[in-house]
CSV table of C-alpha atoms and ligand atoms in Angstrom, one decimal:
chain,number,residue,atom,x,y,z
A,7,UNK,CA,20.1,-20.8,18.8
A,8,UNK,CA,20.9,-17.5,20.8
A,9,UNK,CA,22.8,-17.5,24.5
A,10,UNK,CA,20.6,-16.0,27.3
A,11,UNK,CA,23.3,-13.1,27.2
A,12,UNK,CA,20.8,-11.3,25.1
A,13,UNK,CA,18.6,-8.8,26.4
A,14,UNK,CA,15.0,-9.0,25.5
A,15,UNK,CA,14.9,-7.5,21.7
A,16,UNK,CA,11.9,-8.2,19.8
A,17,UNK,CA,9.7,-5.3,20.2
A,18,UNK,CA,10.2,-1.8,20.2
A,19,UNK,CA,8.4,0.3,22.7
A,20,UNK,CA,4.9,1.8,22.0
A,21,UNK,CA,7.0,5.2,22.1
A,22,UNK,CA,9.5,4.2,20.0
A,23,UNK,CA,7.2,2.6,17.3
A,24,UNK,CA,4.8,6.3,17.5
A,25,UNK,CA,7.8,8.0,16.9
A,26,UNK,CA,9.0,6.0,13.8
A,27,UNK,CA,5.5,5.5,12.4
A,28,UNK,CA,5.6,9.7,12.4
A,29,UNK,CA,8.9,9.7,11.2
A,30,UNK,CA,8.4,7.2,8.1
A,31,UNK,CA,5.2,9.6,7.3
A,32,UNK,CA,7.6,12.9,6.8
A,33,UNK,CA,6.4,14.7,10.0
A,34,UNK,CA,9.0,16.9,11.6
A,35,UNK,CA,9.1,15.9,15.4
A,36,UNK,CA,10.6,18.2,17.8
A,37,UNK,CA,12.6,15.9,19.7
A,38,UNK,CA,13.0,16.8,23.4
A,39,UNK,CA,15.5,13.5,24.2
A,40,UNK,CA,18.2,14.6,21.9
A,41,UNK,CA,21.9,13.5,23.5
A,42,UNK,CA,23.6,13.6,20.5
A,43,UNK,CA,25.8,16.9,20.0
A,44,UNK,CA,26.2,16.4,16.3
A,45,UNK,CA,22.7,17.0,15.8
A,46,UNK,CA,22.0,19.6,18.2
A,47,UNK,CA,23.4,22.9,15.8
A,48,UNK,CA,26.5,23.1,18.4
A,49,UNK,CA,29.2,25.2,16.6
A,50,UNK,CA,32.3,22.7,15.9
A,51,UNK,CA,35.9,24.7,15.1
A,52,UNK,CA,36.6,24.7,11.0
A,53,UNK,CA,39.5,21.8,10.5
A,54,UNK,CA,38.9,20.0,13.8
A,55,UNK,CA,39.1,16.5,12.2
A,56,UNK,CA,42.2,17.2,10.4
A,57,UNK,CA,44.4,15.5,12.4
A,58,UNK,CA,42.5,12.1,12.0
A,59,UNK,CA,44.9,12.5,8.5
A,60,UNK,CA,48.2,12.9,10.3
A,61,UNK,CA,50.8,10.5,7.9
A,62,UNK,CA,51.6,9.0,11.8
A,63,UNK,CA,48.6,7.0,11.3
A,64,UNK,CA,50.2,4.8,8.8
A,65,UNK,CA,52.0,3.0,11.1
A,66,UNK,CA,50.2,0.4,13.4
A,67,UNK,CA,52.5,-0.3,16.7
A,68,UNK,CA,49.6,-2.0,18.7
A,69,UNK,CA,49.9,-1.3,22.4
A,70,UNK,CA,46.9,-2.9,24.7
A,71,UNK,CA,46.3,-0.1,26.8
A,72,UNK,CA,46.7,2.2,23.4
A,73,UNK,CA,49.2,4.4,22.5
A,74,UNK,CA,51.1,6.5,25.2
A,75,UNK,CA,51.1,10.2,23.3
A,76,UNK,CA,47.2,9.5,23.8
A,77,UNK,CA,47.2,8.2,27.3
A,78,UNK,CA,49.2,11.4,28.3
A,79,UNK,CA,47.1,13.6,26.3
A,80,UNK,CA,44.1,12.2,28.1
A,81,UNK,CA,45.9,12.5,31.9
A,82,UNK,CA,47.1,15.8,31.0
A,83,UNK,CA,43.6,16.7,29.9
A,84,UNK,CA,42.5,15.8,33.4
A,85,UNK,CA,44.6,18.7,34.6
A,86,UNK,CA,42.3,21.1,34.2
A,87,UNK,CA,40.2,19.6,36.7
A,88,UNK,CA,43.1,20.0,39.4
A,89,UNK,CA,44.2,16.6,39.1
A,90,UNK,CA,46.9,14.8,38.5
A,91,UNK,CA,47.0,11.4,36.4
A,92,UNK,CA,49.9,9.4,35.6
A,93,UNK,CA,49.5,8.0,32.3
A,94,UNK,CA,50.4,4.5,33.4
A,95,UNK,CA,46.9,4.6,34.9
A,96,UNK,CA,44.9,5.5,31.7
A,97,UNK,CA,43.3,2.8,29.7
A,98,UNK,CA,41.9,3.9,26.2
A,99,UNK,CA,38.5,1.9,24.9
A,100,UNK,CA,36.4,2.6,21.9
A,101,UNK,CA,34.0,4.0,24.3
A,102,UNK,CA,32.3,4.3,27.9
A,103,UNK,CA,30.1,1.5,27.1
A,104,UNK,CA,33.4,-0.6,26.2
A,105,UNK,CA,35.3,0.3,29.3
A,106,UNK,CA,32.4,-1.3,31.1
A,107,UNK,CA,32.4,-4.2,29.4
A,108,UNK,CA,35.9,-4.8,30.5
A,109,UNK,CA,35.8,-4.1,34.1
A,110,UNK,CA,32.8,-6.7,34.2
A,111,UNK,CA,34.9,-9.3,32.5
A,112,UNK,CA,38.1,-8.2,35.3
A,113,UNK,CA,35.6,-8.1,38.5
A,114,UNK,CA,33.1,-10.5,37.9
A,115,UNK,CA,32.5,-14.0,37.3
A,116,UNK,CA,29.1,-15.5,35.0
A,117,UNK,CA,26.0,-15.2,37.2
A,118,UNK,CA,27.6,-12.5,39.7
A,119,UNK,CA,26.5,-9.0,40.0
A,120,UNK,CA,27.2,-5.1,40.4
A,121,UNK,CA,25.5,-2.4,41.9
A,122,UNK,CA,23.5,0.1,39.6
A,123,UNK,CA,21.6,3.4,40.4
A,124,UNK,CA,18.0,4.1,40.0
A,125,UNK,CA,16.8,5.9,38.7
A,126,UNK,CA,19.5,6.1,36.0
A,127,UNK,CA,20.7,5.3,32.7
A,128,UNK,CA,18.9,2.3,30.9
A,129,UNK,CA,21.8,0.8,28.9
A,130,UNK,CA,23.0,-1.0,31.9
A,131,UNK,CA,21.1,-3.4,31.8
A,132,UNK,CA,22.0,-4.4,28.4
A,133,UNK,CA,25.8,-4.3,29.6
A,134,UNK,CA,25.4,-6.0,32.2
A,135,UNK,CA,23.5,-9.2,30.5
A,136,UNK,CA,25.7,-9.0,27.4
A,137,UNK,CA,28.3,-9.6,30.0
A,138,UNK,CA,26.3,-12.4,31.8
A,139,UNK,CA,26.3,-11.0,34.9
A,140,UNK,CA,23.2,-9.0,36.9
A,141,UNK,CA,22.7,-5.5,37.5
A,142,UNK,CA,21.1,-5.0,41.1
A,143,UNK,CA,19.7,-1.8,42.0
A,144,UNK,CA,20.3,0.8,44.7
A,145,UNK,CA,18.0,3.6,45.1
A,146,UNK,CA,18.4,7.8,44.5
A,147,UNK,CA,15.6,9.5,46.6
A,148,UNK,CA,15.0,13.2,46.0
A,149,UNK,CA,14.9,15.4,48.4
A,150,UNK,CA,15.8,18.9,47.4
A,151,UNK,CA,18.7,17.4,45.8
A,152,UNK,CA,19.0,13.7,44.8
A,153,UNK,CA,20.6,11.6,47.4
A,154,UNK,CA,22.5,8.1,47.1
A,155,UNK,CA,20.3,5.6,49.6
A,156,UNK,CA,23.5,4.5,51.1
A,157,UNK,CA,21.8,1.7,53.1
A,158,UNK,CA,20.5,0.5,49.7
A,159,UNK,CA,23.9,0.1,49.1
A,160,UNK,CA,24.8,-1.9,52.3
A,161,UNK,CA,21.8,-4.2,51.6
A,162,UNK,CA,23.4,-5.8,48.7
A,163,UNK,CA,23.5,-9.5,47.8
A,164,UNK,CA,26.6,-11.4,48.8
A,165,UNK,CA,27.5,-12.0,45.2
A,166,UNK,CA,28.2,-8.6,44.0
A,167,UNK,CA,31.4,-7.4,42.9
A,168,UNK,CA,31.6,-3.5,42.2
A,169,UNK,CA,29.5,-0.5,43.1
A,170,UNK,CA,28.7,1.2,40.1
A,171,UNK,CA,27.9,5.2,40.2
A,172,UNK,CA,27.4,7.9,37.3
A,173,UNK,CA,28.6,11.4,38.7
A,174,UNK,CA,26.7,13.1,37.3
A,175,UNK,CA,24.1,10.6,36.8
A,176,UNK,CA,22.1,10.5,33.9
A,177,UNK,CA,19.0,12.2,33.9
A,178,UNK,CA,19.0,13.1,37.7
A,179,UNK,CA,22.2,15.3,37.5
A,180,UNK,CA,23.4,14.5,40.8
A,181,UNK,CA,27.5,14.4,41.6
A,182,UNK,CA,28.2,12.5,44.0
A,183,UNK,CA,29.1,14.2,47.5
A,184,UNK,CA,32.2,13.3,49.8
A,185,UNK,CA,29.9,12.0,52.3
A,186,UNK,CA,28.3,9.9,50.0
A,187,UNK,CA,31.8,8.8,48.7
A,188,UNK,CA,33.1,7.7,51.6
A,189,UNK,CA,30.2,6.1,53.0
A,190,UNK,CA,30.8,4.0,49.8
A,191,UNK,CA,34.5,3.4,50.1
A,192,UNK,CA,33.6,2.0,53.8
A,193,UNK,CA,31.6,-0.6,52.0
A,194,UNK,CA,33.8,-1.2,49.0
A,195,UNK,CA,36.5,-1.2,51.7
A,196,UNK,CA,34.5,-4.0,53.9
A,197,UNK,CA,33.0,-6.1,51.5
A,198,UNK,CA,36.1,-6.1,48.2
A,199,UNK,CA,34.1,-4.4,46.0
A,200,UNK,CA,35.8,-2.2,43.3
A,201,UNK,CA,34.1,1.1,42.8
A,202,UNK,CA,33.5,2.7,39.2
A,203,UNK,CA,32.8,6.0,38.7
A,204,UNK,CA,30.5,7.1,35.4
A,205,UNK,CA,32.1,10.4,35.3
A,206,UNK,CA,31.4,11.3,31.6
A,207,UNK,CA,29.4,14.4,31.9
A,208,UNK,CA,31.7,15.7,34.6
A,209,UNK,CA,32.7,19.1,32.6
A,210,UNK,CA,29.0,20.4,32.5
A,211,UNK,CA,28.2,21.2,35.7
A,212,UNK,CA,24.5,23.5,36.3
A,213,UNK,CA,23.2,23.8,39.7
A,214,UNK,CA,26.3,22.4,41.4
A,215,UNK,CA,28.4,24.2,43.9
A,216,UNK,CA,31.9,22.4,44.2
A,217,UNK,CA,31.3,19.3,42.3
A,218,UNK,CA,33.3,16.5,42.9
A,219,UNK,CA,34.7,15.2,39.8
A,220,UNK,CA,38.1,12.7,39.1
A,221,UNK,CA,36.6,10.3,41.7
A,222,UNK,CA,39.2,7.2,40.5
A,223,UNK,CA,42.3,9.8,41.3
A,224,UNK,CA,41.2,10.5,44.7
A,225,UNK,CA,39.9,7.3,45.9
A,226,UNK,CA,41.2,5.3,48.9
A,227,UNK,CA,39.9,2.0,47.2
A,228,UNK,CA,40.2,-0.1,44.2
A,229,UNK,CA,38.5,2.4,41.6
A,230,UNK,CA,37.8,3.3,38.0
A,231,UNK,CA,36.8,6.5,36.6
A,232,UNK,CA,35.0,6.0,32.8
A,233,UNK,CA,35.1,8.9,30.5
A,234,UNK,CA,35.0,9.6,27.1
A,235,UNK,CA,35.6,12.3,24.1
A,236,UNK,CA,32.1,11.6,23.3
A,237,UNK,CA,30.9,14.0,26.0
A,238,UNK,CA,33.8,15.6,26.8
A,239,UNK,CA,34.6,17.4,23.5
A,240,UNK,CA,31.5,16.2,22.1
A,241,UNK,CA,32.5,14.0,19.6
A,242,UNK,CA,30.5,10.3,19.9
A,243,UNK,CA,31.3,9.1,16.2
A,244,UNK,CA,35.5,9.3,17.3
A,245,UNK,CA,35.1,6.2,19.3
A,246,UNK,CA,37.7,7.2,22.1
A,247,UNK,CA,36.5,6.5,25.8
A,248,UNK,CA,38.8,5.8,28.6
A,249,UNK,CA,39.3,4.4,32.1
A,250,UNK,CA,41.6,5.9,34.6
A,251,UNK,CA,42.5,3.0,37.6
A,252,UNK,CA,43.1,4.3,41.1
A,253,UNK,CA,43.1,3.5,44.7
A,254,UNK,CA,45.8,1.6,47.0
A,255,UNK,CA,49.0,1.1,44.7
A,256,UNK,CA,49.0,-2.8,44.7
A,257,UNK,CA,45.5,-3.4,44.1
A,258,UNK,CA,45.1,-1.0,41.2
A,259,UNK,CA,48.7,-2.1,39.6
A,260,UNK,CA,47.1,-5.7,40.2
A,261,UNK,CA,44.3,-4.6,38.3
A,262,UNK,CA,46.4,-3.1,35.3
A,263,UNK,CA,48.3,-6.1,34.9
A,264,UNK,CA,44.5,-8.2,34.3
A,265,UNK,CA,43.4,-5.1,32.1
A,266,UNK,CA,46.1,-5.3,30.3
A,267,UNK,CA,45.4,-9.0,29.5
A,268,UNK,CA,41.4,-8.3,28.3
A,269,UNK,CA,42.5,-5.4,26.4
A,270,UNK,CA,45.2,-6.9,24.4
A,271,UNK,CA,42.5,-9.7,23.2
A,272,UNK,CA,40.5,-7.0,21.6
A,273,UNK,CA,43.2,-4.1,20.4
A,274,UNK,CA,39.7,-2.0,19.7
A,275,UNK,CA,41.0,1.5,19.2
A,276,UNK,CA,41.9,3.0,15.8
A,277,UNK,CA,45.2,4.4,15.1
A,278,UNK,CA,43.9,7.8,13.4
A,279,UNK,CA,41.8,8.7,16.8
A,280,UNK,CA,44.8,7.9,19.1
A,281,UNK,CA,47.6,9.6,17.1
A,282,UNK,CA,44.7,13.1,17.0
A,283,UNK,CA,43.7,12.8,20.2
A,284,UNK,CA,46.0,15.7,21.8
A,285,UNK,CA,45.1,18.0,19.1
A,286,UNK,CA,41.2,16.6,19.8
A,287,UNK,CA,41.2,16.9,23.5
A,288,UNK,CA,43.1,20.9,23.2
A,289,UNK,CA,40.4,21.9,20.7
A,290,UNK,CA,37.4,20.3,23.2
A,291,UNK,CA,37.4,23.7,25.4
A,292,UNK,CA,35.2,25.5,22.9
A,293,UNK,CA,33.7,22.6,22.3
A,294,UNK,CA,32.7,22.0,25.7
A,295,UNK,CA,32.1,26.5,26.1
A,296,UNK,CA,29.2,25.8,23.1
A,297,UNK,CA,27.8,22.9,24.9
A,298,UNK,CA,27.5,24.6,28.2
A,299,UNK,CA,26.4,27.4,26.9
A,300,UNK,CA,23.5,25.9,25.4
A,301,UNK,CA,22.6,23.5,28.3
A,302,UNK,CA,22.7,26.8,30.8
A,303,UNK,CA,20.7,28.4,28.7
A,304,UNK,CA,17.9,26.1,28.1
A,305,UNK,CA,18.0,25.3,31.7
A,306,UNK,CA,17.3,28.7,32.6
A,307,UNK,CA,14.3,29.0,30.1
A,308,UNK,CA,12.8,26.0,31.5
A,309,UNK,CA,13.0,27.3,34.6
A,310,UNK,CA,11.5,30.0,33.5
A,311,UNK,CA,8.4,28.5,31.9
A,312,UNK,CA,7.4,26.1,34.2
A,313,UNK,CA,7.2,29.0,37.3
A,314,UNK,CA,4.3,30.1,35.3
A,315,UNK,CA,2.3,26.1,36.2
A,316,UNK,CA,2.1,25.8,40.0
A,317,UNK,CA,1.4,22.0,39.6
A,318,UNK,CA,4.8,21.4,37.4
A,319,UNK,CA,8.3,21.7,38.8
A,320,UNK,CA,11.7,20.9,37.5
A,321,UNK,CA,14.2,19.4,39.9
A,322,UNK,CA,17.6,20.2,41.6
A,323,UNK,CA,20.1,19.1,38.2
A,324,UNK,CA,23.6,19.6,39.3
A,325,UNK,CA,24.9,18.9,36.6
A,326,UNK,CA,24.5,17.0,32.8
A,327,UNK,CA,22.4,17.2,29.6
A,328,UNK,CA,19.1,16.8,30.9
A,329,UNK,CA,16.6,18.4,33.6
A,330,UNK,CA,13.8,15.8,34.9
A,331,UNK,CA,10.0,18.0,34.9
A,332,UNK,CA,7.5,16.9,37.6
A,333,UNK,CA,4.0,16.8,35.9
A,334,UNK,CA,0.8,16.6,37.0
A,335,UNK,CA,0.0,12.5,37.5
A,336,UNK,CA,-3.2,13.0,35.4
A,337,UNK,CA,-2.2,10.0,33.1
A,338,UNK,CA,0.3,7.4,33.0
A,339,UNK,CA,3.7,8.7,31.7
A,340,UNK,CA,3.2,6.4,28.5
A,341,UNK,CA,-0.3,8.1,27.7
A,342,UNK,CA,0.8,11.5,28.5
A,343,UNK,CA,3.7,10.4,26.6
A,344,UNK,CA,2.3,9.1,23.4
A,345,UNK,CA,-0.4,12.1,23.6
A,346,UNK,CA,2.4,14.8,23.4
A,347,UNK,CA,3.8,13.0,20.4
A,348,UNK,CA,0.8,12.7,19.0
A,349,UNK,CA,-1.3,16.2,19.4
A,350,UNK,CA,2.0,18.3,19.4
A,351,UNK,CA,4.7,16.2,17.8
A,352,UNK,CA,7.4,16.5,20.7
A,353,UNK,CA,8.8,13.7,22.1
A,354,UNK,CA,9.8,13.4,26.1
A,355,UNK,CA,11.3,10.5,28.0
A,356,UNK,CA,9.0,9.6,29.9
A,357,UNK,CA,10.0,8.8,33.9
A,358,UNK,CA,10.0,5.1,33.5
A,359,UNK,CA,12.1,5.0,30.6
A,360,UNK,CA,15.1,5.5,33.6
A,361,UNK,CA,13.0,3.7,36.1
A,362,UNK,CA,12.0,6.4,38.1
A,363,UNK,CA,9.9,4.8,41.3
A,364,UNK,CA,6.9,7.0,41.1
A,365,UNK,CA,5.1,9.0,38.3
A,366,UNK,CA,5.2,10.9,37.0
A,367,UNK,CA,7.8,12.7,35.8
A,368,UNK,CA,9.3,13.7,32.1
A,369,UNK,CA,13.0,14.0,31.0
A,370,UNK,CA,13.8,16.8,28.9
A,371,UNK,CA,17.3,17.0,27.3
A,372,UNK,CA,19.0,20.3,27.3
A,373,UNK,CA,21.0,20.2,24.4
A,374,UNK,CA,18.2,20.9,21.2
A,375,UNK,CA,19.0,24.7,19.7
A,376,UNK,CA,17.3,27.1,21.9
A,377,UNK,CA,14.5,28.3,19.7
A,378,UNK,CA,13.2,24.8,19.0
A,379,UNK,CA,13.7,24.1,23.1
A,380,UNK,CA,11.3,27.0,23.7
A,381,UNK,CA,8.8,26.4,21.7
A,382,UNK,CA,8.7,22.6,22.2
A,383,UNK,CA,8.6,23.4,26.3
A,384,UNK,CA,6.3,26.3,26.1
A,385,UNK,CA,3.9,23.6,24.2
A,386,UNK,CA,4.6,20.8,26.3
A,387,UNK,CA,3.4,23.3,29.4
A,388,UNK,CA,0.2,24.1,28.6
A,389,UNK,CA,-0.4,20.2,27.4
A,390,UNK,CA,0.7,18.8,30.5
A,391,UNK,CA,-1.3,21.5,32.5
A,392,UNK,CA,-4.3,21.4,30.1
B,23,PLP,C1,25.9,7.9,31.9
B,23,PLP,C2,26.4,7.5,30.6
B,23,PLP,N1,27.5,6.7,30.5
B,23,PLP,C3,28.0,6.4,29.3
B,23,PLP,C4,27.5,6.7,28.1
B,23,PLP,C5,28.0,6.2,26.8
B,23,PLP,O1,29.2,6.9,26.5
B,23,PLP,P1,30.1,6.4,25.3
B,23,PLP,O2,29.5,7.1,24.1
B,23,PLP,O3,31.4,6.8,25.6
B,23,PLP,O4,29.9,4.9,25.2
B,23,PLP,C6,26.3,7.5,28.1
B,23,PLP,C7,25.6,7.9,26.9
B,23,PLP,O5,24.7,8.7,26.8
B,23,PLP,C8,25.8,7.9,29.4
B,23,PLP,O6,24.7,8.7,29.4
């Protein structure tokens, strides 16, 4: 009765049905995969949702690309980053997740593909098949730092359409480098491939020197940067994302003009959001100060903690909400995984859950209050050591 769209569904993970079994019985997990700000005690400013009630609101001029007070809020948000957007360029979407959905239905037919990194975030596959198309890996490979496999990259099928990458990518924390992105651009260049850019925890860098950030505005190809008010002020439940098109004038207007045509068939953005959105993005500096503040923090305390376990390690993360732990390979990732939920009642990612190619490894998100981080890692520690 169902298309073949769907991803598989059924069953939940063994992980997944621990944690809600221990969940349905009252017990108090301390949840070390947190990414939601709203329930991570991060201070948010007194009145900051008031202009969602502006009387403005009340009228509905529909405009595919959204409203243009928005679009210029959001390229002169950009700004502070040192670049500049022009607000013809900026495409509002209920979210990141949105905007991809889009650029698969402008880039690539049923059955084609795009590039995805791995190890990284597990939702494209989902997007990817909800859009009938394939996601094909390329490969990360750490050494000291987390490096794109470029010839990974150059080994693609014939059918693919866009080179996807997520700068910072989720959980490794690596930016992209200007090597790396023009070793790209040479492909995309070659072979017509569009390149999107994942650039939604751009404003947190950690370990990062000069970052490079804004990768649509600087690009000498066909390019789309995604990014979104839920991580850049924090604010997942507003349902604003964006797209920001870039690259050689004709090809990117070209692109506009078949945006312009997906985005009018959907009209997915509410009014309120758009008409707040200057006053949302102005108050998303101390948003964004908290939010740093915390991530830094914990970072540092994990460092901290794990200097005292030769046989544990946390890697080079450049930048984003999480830090990946190497552990001890004692026991699959799921066992050791299902034992810290279990004996201690934290729960970790566990390496696969991103497709990491070897164990074993655990991803801990930064954002949970400090005190409950502490104690949660200083636990974890001596379990995974034990
Ligand atoms: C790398 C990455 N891209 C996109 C998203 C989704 O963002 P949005 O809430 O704007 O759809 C996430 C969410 O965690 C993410 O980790």
């Amino acid at each position: 009765m169902f298309s073949r769209r769907l991803p598989p569904h059924a069953e939940l993970n063994a992980l997944s049905q621990a944690v809600d079994a221990l969940r349905a019985e009252g017990a108090q997990v301390a949840d070390l995969t947190e990414s939601n700000p709203t329930r991570a005690a991060i201070p948010y400013p007194a009145g900051l949702l008031a202009s969602l009630a502006d009387a403005e609101a009340l009228h509905y001029e529909p405009h595919p690309f959204g409203l243009l007070s928005a679009r210029g809020a959001v390229a002169e948000d950009q700004s502070r980053r040192g670049v500049r957007v022009d607000p013809a360029h900026v495409v509002l979407t209920a979210s990141t997740s949105e905007a991809y959905s889009w650029l698969f239905k402008l880039l690539c037919n049923p059955g084609e593909a795009v590039l995805v990194p791995r190890p990284s975030y597990p939702l494209f596959e989902h997007l990817t098949a909800l859009e009938g198309i394939r996601a094909h890996p390329y490969a990360l490979e750490y050494h000291g730092r987390w490096a794109i496999d470029v010839d990974s990259i150059a080994a693609a099928p014939q059918d693919v359409r866009a080179v996807l990458v997520v700068s910072p990518n989720n959980p490794t924390g690596s930016y992209l480098n200007e090597e790396e992105l023009q070793r790209i651009s040479n492909l995309c260049r070659e072979r017509r491939w569009a390149l999107v850019a994942d650039e939604v925890f751009a404003d947190y860098p950690l370990e990062a020197e000069h970052p490079l950030t804004d990768i649509a505005a600087r690009s000498e190809v066909l390019s789309f940067t995604l990014a979104g008010l839920s991580k850049a002020v924090g604010l997942p439940q507003l349902k604003l994302g964006w797209c920001i098109a870039g690259g050689p004038a004709p090809e990117r207007d070209a692109a506009l003009a078949a945006l312009e045509v997906i985005a009018d068939s959907y009209l997915s953005v509410g009014t309120p959001v758009q008409v707040a959105a200057p006053r949302l993005l102005q108050a998303g500096a101390s948003i964004r100060a908290a939010i740093q503040e915390r991530i830094r923090r914990n970072l540092t305390t994990l460092r901290a903690a794990v200097r005292r376990y030769p046989a544990c390690d946390v890697l080079r993360a450049e930048g984003g909400w999480s830090a990946v732990a190497r552990v001890p390979a004692t026991r699959s990732e799921e066992q050791l995984a299902l034992h810290l939920l279990r004996t201690e009642r934290i729960l970790a990612h566990p390496g696969y859950f991103f497709d990491f190619s070897r164990e074993a490894y655990l991803v801990l998100s930064l954002l949970p209050p400090g005190d409950l981080f502490d104690d949660a890692v200083a636990r974890l520690l001596r379990v995974v050591n034990s």
